[in-house]
PDB file of N, CA and C in Angstrom:
ATOM      1  N   UNK A 272     -14.955  22.233  10.084  1.00  0.00           N
ATOM      2  CA  UNK A 272     -15.199  21.202   9.096  1.00  0.00           C
ATOM      3  C   UNK A 272     -16.169  20.191   9.710  1.00  0.00           C
ATOM      4  N   UNK A 273     -17.274  19.909   9.012  1.00  0.00           N
ATOM      5  CA  UNK A 273     -18.253  18.985   9.573  1.00  0.00           C
ATOM      6  C   UNK A 273     -17.857  17.533   9.273  1.00  0.00           C
ATOM      7  N   UNK A 274     -18.611  16.606   9.860  1.00  0.00           N
ATOM      8  CA  UNK A 274     -18.269  15.188   9.746  1.00  0.00           C
ATOM      9  C   UNK A 274     -18.384  14.668   8.321  1.00  0.00           C
ATOM     10  N   UNK A 275     -19.357  15.162   7.557  1.00  0.00           N
ATOM     11  CA  UNK A 275     -19.532  14.702   6.179  1.00  0.00           C
ATOM     12  C   UNK A 275     -18.293  15.050   5.353  1.00  0.00           C
ATOM     13  N   UNK A 276     -17.794  16.231   5.537  1.00  0.00           N
ATOM     14  CA  UNK A 276     -16.599  16.656   4.807  1.00  0.00           C
ATOM     15  C   UNK A 276     -15.405  15.783   5.179  1.00  0.00           C
ATOM     16  N   UNK A 277     -15.270  15.470   6.449  1.00  0.00           N
ATOM     17  CA  UNK A 277     -14.161  14.624   6.893  1.00  0.00           C
ATOM     18  C   UNK A 277     -14.256  13.228   6.284  1.00  0.00           C
ATOM     19  N   UNK A 278     -15.462  12.690   6.249  1.00  0.00           N
ATOM     20  CA  UNK A 278     -15.638  11.350   5.689  1.00  0.00           C
ATOM     21  C   UNK A 278     -15.333  11.345   4.192  1.00  0.00           C
ATOM     22  N   UNK A 279     -15.817  12.347   3.486  1.00  0.00           N
ATOM     23  CA  UNK A 279     -15.558  12.422   2.042  1.00  0.00           C
ATOM     24  C   UNK A 279     -14.072  12.595   1.783  1.00  0.00           C
ATOM     25  N   UNK A 280     -13.426  13.420   2.554  1.00  0.00           N
ATOM     26  CA  UNK A 280     -11.977  13.595   2.404  1.00  0.00           C
ATOM     27  C   UNK A 280     -11.263  12.276   2.682  1.00  0.00           C
ATOM     28  N   UNK A 281     -11.694  11.557   3.714  1.00  0.00           N
ATOM     29  CA  UNK A 281     -11.097  10.254   4.019  1.00  0.00           C
ATOM     30  C   UNK A 281     -11.308   9.240   2.919  1.00  0.00           C
ATOM     31  N   UNK A 282     -12.473   9.311   2.253  1.00  0.00           N
ATOM     32  CA  UNK A 282     -12.768   8.370   1.170  1.00  0.00           C
ATOM     33  C   UNK A 282     -11.970   8.684  -0.091  1.00  0.00           C
ATOM     34  N   UNK A 283     -11.518   9.918  -0.230  1.00  0.00           N
ATOM     35  CA  UNK A 283     -10.777  10.316  -1.430  1.00  0.00           C
ATOM     36  C   UNK A 283      -9.269  10.375  -1.161  1.00  0.00           C
ATOM     37  N   UNK A 284      -8.882  10.994  -0.070  1.00  0.00           N
ATOM     38  CA  UNK A 284      -7.460  11.222   0.207  1.00  0.00           C
ATOM     39  C   UNK A 284      -6.750   9.929   0.624  1.00  0.00           C
ATOM     40  N   UNK A 285      -7.387   9.124   1.459  1.00  0.00           N
ATOM     41  CA  UNK A 285      -6.723   7.909   1.951  1.00  0.00           C
ATOM     42  C   UNK A 285      -6.364   6.940   0.818  1.00  0.00           C
ATOM     43  N   UNK A 286      -7.300   6.610  -0.092  1.00  0.00           N
ATOM     44  CA  UNK A 286      -6.884   5.717  -1.195  1.00  0.00           C
ATOM     45  C   UNK A 286      -5.850   6.360  -2.116  1.00  0.00           C
ATOM     46  N   UNK A 287      -5.952   7.667  -2.310  1.00  0.00           N
ATOM     47  CA  UNK A 287      -4.963   8.357  -3.144  1.00  0.00           C
ATOM     48  C   UNK A 287      -3.578   8.279  -2.517  1.00  0.00           C
ATOM     49  N   UNK A 288      -3.515   8.448  -1.208  1.00  0.00           N
ATOM     50  CA  UNK A 288      -2.230   8.340  -0.507  1.00  0.00           C
ATOM     51  C   UNK A 288      -1.710   6.911  -0.572  1.00  0.00           C
ATOM     52  N   UNK A 289      -2.595   5.930  -0.450  1.00  0.00           N
ATOM     53  CA  UNK A 289      -2.169   4.526  -0.547  1.00  0.00           C
ATOM     54  C   UNK A 289      -1.581   4.239  -1.918  1.00  0.00           C
ATOM     55  N   UNK A 290      -2.219   4.730  -2.954  1.00  0.00           N
ATOM     56  CA  UNK A 290      -1.721   4.517  -4.318  1.00  0.00           C
ATOM     57  C   UNK A 290      -0.368   5.200  -4.503  1.00  0.00           C
ATOM     58  N   UNK A 291      -0.239   6.421  -3.995  1.00  0.00           N
ATOM     59  CA  UNK A 291       1.021   7.156  -4.136  1.00  0.00           C
ATOM     60  C   UNK A 291       2.166   6.444  -3.416  1.00  0.00           C
ATOM     61  N   UNK A 292       1.916   5.971  -2.200  1.00  0.00           N
ATOM     62  CA  UNK A 292       2.967   5.288  -1.441  1.00  0.00           C
ATOM     63  C   UNK A 292       3.313   3.955  -2.104  1.00  0.00           C
ATOM     64  N   UNK A 293       2.305   3.239  -2.608  1.00  0.00           N
ATOM     65  CA  UNK A 293       2.549   1.967  -3.298  1.00  0.00           C
ATOM     66  C   UNK A 293       3.407   2.193  -4.545  1.00  0.00           C
ATOM     67  N   UNK A 294       3.070   3.206  -5.323  1.00  0.00           N
ATOM     68  CA  UNK A 294       3.859   3.511  -6.522  1.00  0.00           C
ATOM     69  C   UNK A 294       5.286   3.920  -6.157  1.00  0.00           C
ATOM     70  N   UNK A 295       5.431   4.665  -5.067  1.00  0.00           N
ATOM     71  CA  UNK A 295       6.770   5.016  -4.584  1.00  0.00           C
ATOM     72  C   UNK A 295       7.542   3.744  -4.235  1.00  0.00           C
ATOM     73  N   UNK A 296       6.875   2.793  -3.568  1.00  0.00           N
ATOM     74  CA  UNK A 296       7.523   1.532  -3.227  1.00  0.00           C
ATOM     75  C   UNK A 296       7.945   0.750  -4.458  1.00  0.00           C
ATOM     76  N   UNK A 297       7.081   0.744  -5.478  1.00  0.00           N
ATOM     77  CA  UNK A 297       7.439   0.070  -6.734  1.00  0.00           C
ATOM     78  C   UNK A 297       8.681   0.700  -7.362  1.00  0.00           C
ATOM     79  N   UNK A 298       8.697   2.019  -7.372  1.00  0.00           N
ATOM     80  CA  UNK A 298       9.805   2.737  -7.994  1.00  0.00           C
ATOM     81  C   UNK A 298      11.103   2.571  -7.199  1.00  0.00           C
ATOM     82  N   UNK A 299      11.041   2.791  -5.898  1.00  0.00           N
ATOM     83  CA  UNK A 299      12.244   2.759  -5.066  1.00  0.00           C
ATOM     84  C   UNK A 299      12.823   1.356  -4.930  1.00  0.00           C
ATOM     85  N   UNK A 300      11.978   0.324  -5.069  1.00  0.00           N
ATOM     86  CA  UNK A 300      12.448  -1.054  -4.898  1.00  0.00           C
ATOM     87  C   UNK A 300      12.860  -1.694  -6.217  1.00  0.00           C
ATOM     88  N   UNK A 301      12.954  -0.916  -7.274  1.00  0.00           N
ATOM     89  CA  UNK A 301      13.456  -1.380  -8.573  1.00  0.00           C
ATOM     90  C   UNK A 301      12.578  -2.464  -9.203  1.00  0.00           C
ATOM     91  N   UNK A 302      11.264  -2.442  -8.944  1.00  0.00           N
ATOM     92  CA  UNK A 302      10.367  -3.409  -9.587  1.00  0.00           C
ATOM     93  C   UNK A 302      10.350  -3.213 -11.102  1.00  0.00           C
ATOM     94  N   UNK A 303      10.373  -1.973 -11.505  1.00  0.00           N
ATOM     95  CA  UNK A 303      10.223  -1.652 -12.915  1.00  0.00           C
ATOM     96  C   UNK A 303      11.563  -1.352 -13.584  1.00  0.00           C
ATOM     97  N   UNK A 304      12.642  -1.721 -12.927  1.00  0.00           N
ATOM     98  CA  UNK A 304      13.984  -1.414 -13.417  1.00  0.00           C
ATOM     99  C   UNK A 304      14.419  -2.444 -14.455  1.00  0.00           C
ATOM    100  N   UNK A 305      14.924  -1.974 -15.576  1.00  0.00           N
ATOM    101  CA  UNK A 305      15.375  -2.865 -16.645  1.00  0.00           C
ATOM    102  C   UNK A 305      16.866  -3.183 -16.563  1.00  0.00           C
ATOM    103  N   UNK A 306      17.539  -2.603 -15.580  1.00  0.00           N
ATOM    104  CA  UNK A 306      18.970  -2.879 -15.424  1.00  0.00           C
ATOM    105  C   UNK A 306      19.183  -4.307 -14.935  1.00  0.00           C
ATOM    106  N   UNK A 307      20.404  -4.759 -15.005  1.00  0.00           N
ATOM    107  CA  UNK A 307      20.750  -6.077 -14.484  1.00  0.00           C
ATOM    108  C   UNK A 307      20.585  -6.087 -12.964  1.00  0.00           C
ATOM    109  N   UNK A 308      20.152  -7.209 -12.447  1.00  0.00           N
ATOM    110  CA  UNK A 308      19.922  -7.336 -11.002  1.00  0.00           C
ATOM    111  C   UNK A 308      21.196  -7.039 -10.210  1.00  0.00           C
ATOM    112  N   UNK A 309      22.320  -7.394 -10.732  1.00  0.00           N
ATOM    113  CA  UNK A 309      23.584  -7.178 -10.015  1.00  0.00           C
ATOM    114  C   UNK A 309      23.903  -5.698  -9.814  1.00  0.00           C
ATOM    115  N   UNK A 310      23.240  -4.816 -10.551  1.00  0.00           N
ATOM    116  CA  UNK A 310      23.494  -3.385 -10.380  1.00  0.00           C
ATOM    117  C   UNK A 310      22.801  -2.814  -9.146  1.00  0.00           C
ATOM    118  N   UNK A 311      21.622  -3.318  -8.790  1.00  0.00           N
ATOM    119  CA  UNK A 311      20.953  -2.785  -7.605  1.00  0.00           C
ATOM    120  C   UNK A 311      20.976  -3.755  -6.430  1.00  0.00           C
ATOM    121  N   UNK A 312      21.478  -4.955  -6.635  1.00  0.00           N
ATOM    122  CA  UNK A 312      21.741  -5.911  -5.547  1.00  0.00           C
ATOM    123  C   UNK A 312      23.236  -6.197  -5.551  1.00  0.00           C
ATOM    124  N   UNK A 313      24.020  -5.196  -5.235  1.00  0.00           N
ATOM    125  CA  UNK A 313      25.473  -5.311  -5.422  1.00  0.00           C
ATOM    126  C   UNK A 313      26.259  -5.530  -4.132  1.00  0.00           C
ATOM    127  N   UNK A 314      25.587  -5.773  -3.010  1.00  0.00           N
ATOM    128  CA  UNK A 314      26.296  -5.886  -1.741  1.00  0.00           C
ATOM    129  C   UNK A 314      27.172  -7.125  -1.662  1.00  0.00           C
ATOM    130  N   UNK A 315      26.688  -8.263  -2.193  1.00  0.00           N
ATOM    131  CA  UNK A 315      27.402  -9.541  -2.114  1.00  0.00           C
ATOM    132  C   UNK A 315      27.154 -10.298  -3.410  1.00  0.00           C
ATOM    133  N   UNK A 316      27.829 -11.425  -3.596  1.00  0.00           N
ATOM    134  CA  UNK A 316      27.537 -12.267  -4.765  1.00  0.00           C
ATOM    135  C   UNK A 316      26.104 -12.813  -4.678  1.00  0.00           C
ATOM    136  N   UNK A 317      25.404 -12.821  -5.798  1.00  0.00           N
ATOM    137  CA  UNK A 317      24.001 -13.225  -5.819  1.00  0.00           C
ATOM    138  C   UNK A 317      23.843 -14.737  -5.903  1.00  0.00           C
ATOM    139  N   UNK A 318      22.694 -15.224  -5.392  1.00  0.00           N
ATOM    140  CA  UNK A 318      22.351 -16.641  -5.490  1.00  0.00           C
ATOM    141  C   UNK A 318      21.854 -16.927  -6.896  1.00  0.00           C
ATOM    142  N   UNK A 319      21.541 -18.203  -7.175  1.00  0.00           N
ATOM    143  CA  UNK A 319      21.083 -18.564  -8.519  1.00  0.00           C
ATOM    144  C   UNK A 319      19.744 -17.884  -8.850  1.00  0.00           C
ATOM    145  N   UNK A 320      18.816 -17.855  -7.912  1.00  0.00           N
ATOM    146  CA  UNK A 320      17.610 -17.034  -8.095  1.00  0.00           C
ATOM    147  C   UNK A 320      17.873 -15.739  -7.342  1.00  0.00           C
ATOM    148  N   UNK A 321      18.247 -14.719  -8.067  1.00  0.00           N
ATOM    149  CA  UNK A 321      18.769 -13.490  -7.462  1.00  0.00           C
ATOM    150  C   UNK A 321      17.723 -12.680  -6.724  1.00  0.00           C
ATOM    151  N   UNK A 322      16.498 -12.660  -7.209  1.00  0.00           N
ATOM    152  CA  UNK A 322      15.474 -11.853  -6.555  1.00  0.00           C
ATOM    153  C   UNK A 322      14.173 -12.625  -6.449  1.00  0.00           C
ATOM    154  N   UNK A 323      13.339 -12.174  -5.513  1.00  0.00           N
ATOM    155  CA  UNK A 323      11.964 -12.662  -5.421  1.00  0.00           C
ATOM    156  C   UNK A 323      11.099 -11.435  -5.198  1.00  0.00           C
ATOM    157  N   UNK A 324       9.911 -11.473  -5.774  1.00  0.00           N
ATOM    158  CA  UNK A 324       9.030 -10.307  -5.694  1.00  0.00           C
ATOM    159  C   UNK A 324       7.615 -10.737  -5.334  1.00  0.00           C
ATOM    160  N   UNK A 325       6.961  -9.925  -4.519  1.00  0.00           N
ATOM    161  CA  UNK A 325       5.558 -10.102  -4.176  1.00  0.00           C
ATOM    162  C   UNK A 325       4.886  -8.753  -4.348  1.00  0.00           C
ATOM    163  N   UNK A 326       3.658  -8.774  -4.854  1.00  0.00           N
ATOM    164  CA  UNK A 326       2.942  -7.527  -5.133  1.00  0.00           C
ATOM    165  C   UNK A 326       2.128  -7.035  -3.947  1.00  0.00           C
ATOM    166  N   UNK A 327       1.627  -7.946  -3.111  1.00  0.00           N
ATOM    167  CA  UNK A 327       0.854  -7.525  -1.941  1.00  0.00           C
ATOM    168  C   UNK A 327       1.080  -8.510  -0.832  1.00  0.00           C
ATOM    169  N   UNK A 328       1.703  -8.191   0.254  1.00  0.00           N
ATOM    170  CA  UNK A 328       2.383  -6.937   0.525  1.00  0.00           C
ATOM    171  C   UNK A 328       3.583  -6.775  -0.404  1.00  0.00           C
ATOM    172  N   UNK A 329       3.924  -5.562  -0.663  1.00  0.00           N
ATOM    173  CA  UNK A 329       4.977  -5.242  -1.616  1.00  0.00           C
ATOM    174  C   UNK A 329       6.331  -5.656  -1.052  1.00  0.00           C
ATOM    175  N   UNK A 330       6.991  -6.587  -1.749  1.00  0.00           N
ATOM    176  CA  UNK A 330       8.320  -7.046  -1.346  1.00  0.00           C
ATOM    177  C   UNK A 330       9.153  -7.303  -2.592  1.00  0.00           C
ATOM    178  N   UNK A 331      10.394  -6.927  -2.519  1.00  0.00           N
ATOM    179  CA  UNK A 331      11.364  -7.230  -3.584  1.00  0.00           C
ATOM    180  C   UNK A 331      12.677  -7.512  -2.873  1.00  0.00           C
ATOM    181  N   UNK A 332      13.054  -8.770  -2.858  1.00  0.00           N
ATOM    182  CA  UNK A 332      14.222  -9.187  -2.085  1.00  0.00           C
ATOM    183  C   UNK A 332      15.370  -9.610  -2.986  1.00  0.00           C
ATOM    184  N   UNK A 333      16.547  -9.184  -2.581  1.00  0.00           N
ATOM    185  CA  UNK A 333      17.776  -9.672  -3.203  1.00  0.00           C
ATOM    186  C   UNK A 333      18.217 -10.906  -2.417  1.00  0.00           C
ATOM    187  N   UNK A 334      18.503 -11.984  -3.118  1.00  0.00           N
ATOM    188  CA  UNK A 334      18.958 -13.217  -2.476  1.00  0.00           C
ATOM    189  C   UNK A 334      20.439 -13.405  -2.797  1.00  0.00           C
ATOM    190  N   UNK A 335      21.223 -13.557  -1.734  1.00  0.00           N
ATOM    191  CA  UNK A 335      22.675 -13.666  -1.901  1.00  0.00           C
ATOM    192  C   UNK A 335      23.137 -15.106  -1.750  1.00  0.00           C
ATOM    193  N   UNK A 336      24.317 -15.397  -2.254  1.00  0.00           N
ATOM    194  CA  UNK A 336      24.867 -16.756  -2.255  1.00  0.00           C
ATOM    195  C   UNK A 336      25.066 -17.313  -0.850  1.00  0.00           C
ATOM    196  N   UNK A 337      25.298 -16.459   0.131  1.00  0.00           N
ATOM    197  CA  UNK A 337      25.507 -16.951   1.498  1.00  0.00           C
ATOM    198  C   UNK A 337      24.195 -17.215   2.241  1.00  0.00           C
ATOM    199  N   UNK A 338      23.048 -17.066   1.566  1.00  0.00           N
ATOM    200  CA  UNK A 338      21.753 -17.372   2.162  1.00  0.00           C
ATOM    201  C   UNK A 338      21.031 -16.176   2.760  1.00  0.00           C
ATOM    202  N   UNK A 339      21.639 -15.023   2.797  1.00  0.00           N
ATOM    203  CA  UNK A 339      20.989 -13.834   3.348  1.00  0.00           C
ATOM    204  C   UNK A 339      20.143 -13.142   2.279  1.00  0.00           C
ATOM    205  N   UNK A 340      19.235 -12.307   2.747  1.00  0.00           N
ATOM    206  CA  UNK A 340      18.384 -11.541   1.833  1.00  0.00           C
ATOM    207  C   UNK A 340      18.347 -10.088   2.282  1.00  0.00           C
ATOM    208  N   UNK A 341      18.052  -9.223   1.359  1.00  0.00           N
ATOM    209  CA  UNK A 341      17.852  -7.809   1.634  1.00  0.00           C
ATOM    210  C   UNK A 341      16.565  -7.389   0.931  1.00  0.00           C
ATOM    211  N   UNK A 342      15.672  -6.747   1.676  1.00  0.00           N
ATOM    212  CA  UNK A 342      14.430  -6.261   1.073  1.00  0.00           C
ATOM    213  C   UNK A 342      14.672  -4.861   0.529  1.00  0.00           C
ATOM    214  N   UNK A 343      14.351  -4.666  -0.736  1.00  0.00           N
ATOM    215  CA  UNK A 343      14.555  -3.370  -1.370  1.00  0.00           C
ATOM    216  C   UNK A 343      13.417  -2.394  -1.093  1.00  0.00           C
ATOM    217  N   UNK A 344      12.285  -2.900  -0.625  1.00  0.00           N
ATOM    218  CA  UNK A 344      11.134  -2.048  -0.307  1.00  0.00           C
ATOM    219  C   UNK A 344      11.359  -1.457   1.089  1.00  0.00           C
ATOM    220  N   UNK A 345      11.185  -0.162   1.221  1.00  0.00           N
ATOM    221  CA  UNK A 345      11.361   0.495   2.517  1.00  0.00           C
ATOM    222  C   UNK A 345      10.371  -0.080   3.536  1.00  0.00           C
ATOM    223  N   UNK A 346      10.770  -0.089   4.777  1.00  0.00           N
ATOM    224  CA  UNK A 346       9.958  -0.690   5.837  1.00  0.00           C
ATOM    225  C   UNK A 346       8.639   0.036   6.059  1.00  0.00           C
ATOM    226  N   UNK A 347       8.553   1.297   5.691  1.00  0.00           N
ATOM    227  CA  UNK A 347       7.331   2.065   5.955  1.00  0.00           C
ATOM    228  C   UNK A 347       6.258   1.888   4.881  1.00  0.00           C
ATOM    229  N   UNK A 348       6.595   1.354   3.731  1.00  0.00           N
ATOM    230  CA  UNK A 348       5.654   1.326   2.604  1.00  0.00           C
ATOM    231  C   UNK A 348       4.417   0.493   2.910  1.00  0.00           C
ATOM    232  N   UNK A 349       4.573  -0.763   3.285  1.00  0.00           N
ATOM    233  CA  UNK A 349       3.411  -1.623   3.506  1.00  0.00           C
ATOM    234  C   UNK A 349       2.520  -1.162   4.657  1.00  0.00           C
ATOM    235  N   UNK A 350       3.070  -0.784   5.829  1.00  0.00           N
ATOM    236  CA  UNK A 350       2.177  -0.305   6.885  1.00  0.00           C
ATOM    237  C   UNK A 350       1.381   0.941   6.485  1.00  0.00           C
ATOM    238  N   UNK A 351       2.013   1.862   5.768  1.00  0.00           N
ATOM    239  CA  UNK A 351       1.304   3.078   5.350  1.00  0.00           C
ATOM    240  C   UNK A 351       0.209   2.742   4.341  1.00  0.00           C
ATOM    241  N   UNK A 352       0.506   1.859   3.397  1.00  0.00           N
ATOM    242  CA  UNK A 352      -0.508   1.468   2.404  1.00  0.00           C
ATOM    243  C   UNK A 352      -1.705   0.836   3.097  1.00  0.00           C
ATOM    244  N   UNK A 353      -1.463  -0.117   3.993  1.00  0.00           N
ATOM    245  CA  UNK A 353      -2.573  -0.799   4.656  1.00  0.00           C
ATOM    246  C   UNK A 353      -3.319   0.127   5.616  1.00  0.00           C
ATOM    247  N   UNK A 354      -2.628   1.045   6.259  1.00  0.00           N
ATOM    248  CA  UNK A 354      -3.303   2.018   7.119  1.00  0.00           C
ATOM    249  C   UNK A 354      -4.221   2.921   6.295  1.00  0.00           C
ATOM    250  N   UNK A 355      -3.736   3.401   5.180  1.00  0.00           N
ATOM    251  CA  UNK A 355      -4.564   4.251   4.308  1.00  0.00           C
ATOM    252  C   UNK A 355      -5.784   3.498   3.787  1.00  0.00           C
ATOM    253  N   UNK A 356      -5.596   2.241   3.422  1.00  0.00           N
ATOM    254  CA  UNK A 356      -6.734   1.449   2.956  1.00  0.00           C
ATOM    255  C   UNK A 356      -7.731   1.198   4.072  1.00  0.00           C
ATOM    256  N   UNK A 357      -7.251   0.980   5.289  1.00  0.00           N
ATOM    257  CA  UNK A 357      -8.152   0.795   6.431  1.00  0.00           C
ATOM    258  C   UNK A 357      -8.942   2.074   6.719  1.00  0.00           C
ATOM    259  N   UNK A 358      -8.291   3.214   6.618  1.00  0.00           N
ATOM    260  CA  UNK A 358      -8.982   4.490   6.815  1.00  0.00           C
ATOM    261  C   UNK A 358     -10.047   4.683   5.748  1.00  0.00           C
ATOM    262  N   UNK A 359      -9.734   4.336   4.509  1.00  0.00           N
ATOM    263  CA  UNK A 359     -10.707   4.467   3.419  1.00  0.00           C
ATOM    264  C   UNK A 359     -11.912   3.561   3.651  1.00  0.00           C
ATOM    265  N   UNK A 360     -11.684   2.334   4.105  1.00  0.00           N
ATOM    266  CA  UNK A 360     -12.787   1.407   4.383  1.00  0.00           C
ATOM    267  C   UNK A 360     -13.637   1.930   5.542  1.00  0.00           C
ATOM    268  N   UNK A 361     -12.983   2.431   6.581  1.00  0.00           N
ATOM    269  CA  UNK A 361     -13.727   2.964   7.724  1.00  0.00           C
ATOM    270  C   UNK A 361     -14.566   4.179   7.326  1.00  0.00           C
ATOM    271  N   UNK A 362     -14.000   5.065   6.528  1.00  0.00           N
ATOM    272  CA  UNK A 362     -14.751   6.241   6.079  1.00  0.00           C
ATOM    273  C   UNK A 362     -15.928   5.846   5.193  1.00  0.00           C
ATOM    274  N   UNK A 363     -15.728   4.842   4.361  1.00  0.00           N
ATOM    275  CA  UNK A 363     -16.824   4.360   3.511  1.00  0.00           C
ATOM    276  C   UNK A 363     -17.924   3.743   4.364  1.00  0.00           C
ATOM    277  N   UNK A 364     -17.549   2.988   5.376  1.00  0.00           N
ATOM    278  CA  UNK A 364     -18.540   2.395   6.273  1.00  0.00           C
ATOM    279  C   UNK A 364     -19.321   3.469   7.015  1.00  0.00           C
ATOM    280  N   UNK A 365     -18.652   4.498   7.482  1.00  0.00           N
ATOM    281  CA  UNK A 365     -19.322   5.601   8.173  1.00  0.00           C
ATOM    282  C   UNK A 365     -20.274   6.322   7.226  1.00  0.00           C
ATOM    283  N   UNK A 366     -19.841   6.529   5.991  1.00  0.00           N
ATOM    284  CA  UNK A 366     -20.701   7.206   5.018  1.00  0.00           C
ATOM    285  C   UNK A 366     -21.942   6.376   4.708  1.00  0.00           C
ATOM    286  N   UNK A 367     -21.768   5.078   4.520  1.00  0.00           N
ATOM    287  CA  UNK A 367     -22.917   4.212   4.251  1.00  0.00           C
ATOM    288  C   UNK A 367     -23.876   4.163   5.439  1.00  0.00           C
ATOM    289  N   UNK A 368     -23.327   4.096   6.624  1.00  0.00           N
ATOM    290  CA  UNK A 368     -24.163   4.079   7.830  1.00  0.00           C
ATOM    291  C   UNK A 368     -24.942   5.380   7.960  1.00  0.00           C
ATOM    292  N   UNK A 369     -24.302   6.478   7.676  1.00  0.00           N
ATOM    293  CA  UNK A 369     -24.970   7.786   7.775  1.00  0.00           C
ATOM    294  C   UNK A 369     -26.098   7.915   6.762  1.00  0.00           C
ATOM    295  N   UNK A 370     -25.869   7.463   5.534  1.00  0.00           N
ATOM    296  CA  UNK A 370     -26.924   7.562   4.528  1.00  0.00           C
ATOM    297  C   UNK A 370     -28.079   6.628   4.843  1.00  0.00           C
ATOM    298  N   UNK A 371     -27.801   5.472   5.410  1.00  0.00           N
ATOM    299  CA  UNK A 371     -28.891   4.569   5.805  1.00  0.00           C
ATOM    300  C   UNK A 371     -29.715   5.184   6.920  1.00  0.00           C
ATOM    301  N   UNK A 372     -29.069   5.870   7.839  1.00  0.00           N
ATOM    302  CA  UNK A 372     -29.808   6.525   8.931  1.00  0.00           C
ATOM    303  C   UNK A 372     -30.674   7.661   8.398  1.00  0.00           C
ATOM    304  N   UNK A 373     -30.154   8.400   7.431  1.00  0.00           N
ATOM    305  CA  UNK A 373     -30.916   9.521   6.883  1.00  0.00           C
ATOM    306  C   UNK A 373     -32.129   9.055   6.089  1.00  0.00           C
ATOM    307  N   UNK A 374     -32.010   7.941   5.408  1.00  0.00           N
ATOM    308  CA  UNK A 374     -33.093   7.474   4.536  1.00  0.00           C
ATOM    309  C   UNK A 374     -33.991   6.433   5.200  1.00  0.00           C
ATOM    310  N   UNK A 375     -33.776   6.156   6.464  1.00  0.00           N
ATOM    311  CA  UNK A 375     -34.612   5.208   7.177  1.00  0.00           C
ATOM    312  C   UNK A 375     -35.965   5.842   7.466  1.00  0.00           C
ATOM    313  N   UNK A 376     -37.071   5.128   7.208  1.00  0.00           N
ATOM    314  CA  UNK A 376     -38.384   5.709   7.510  1.00  0.00           C
ATOM    315  C   UNK A 376     -38.571   5.869   9.008  1.00  0.00           C
ATOM    316  N   UNK A 377     -39.151   6.960   9.385  1.00  0.00           N
ATOM    317  CA  UNK A 377     -39.369   7.257  10.806  1.00  0.00           C
ATOM    318  C   UNK A 377     -40.629   6.568  11.282  1.00  0.00           C
ATOM    319  N   UNK A 378     -40.533   6.035  12.491  1.00  0.00           N
ATOM    320  CA  UNK A 378     -41.695   5.373  13.100  1.00  0.00           C
ATOM    321  C   UNK A 378     -42.425   6.370  13.983  1.00  0.00           C
ATOM    322  N   UNK A 379     -43.729   6.295  13.946  1.00  0.00           N
ATOM    323  CA  UNK A 379     -44.503   7.202  14.787  1.00  0.00           C
ATOM    324  C   UNK A 379     -45.002   6.536  16.029  1.00  0.00           C
TER     325      UNK A 379
END
């Protein structure tokens, strides 16, 4: 497999993997769940503001009456998403650099 193929695969596969892992995080952390919060945050009695959510980095926390919190998003989701995005940016930079080198006028 030559370098161009690797870069193109990195530009396509890495963002696709980031999107897939992000969507998995949304699903597994009950972001889109219509059930009552007490059904998926059932470990302890809930605080007055039962949950807090952030979209980037992906976080969905259950807040309990005793002051503790539990994050519903798996620990691997955010690092994998950001790693995939970094790979996609690096592959895009390599591709742009390669095309600039190919189209640069040669000096005699």
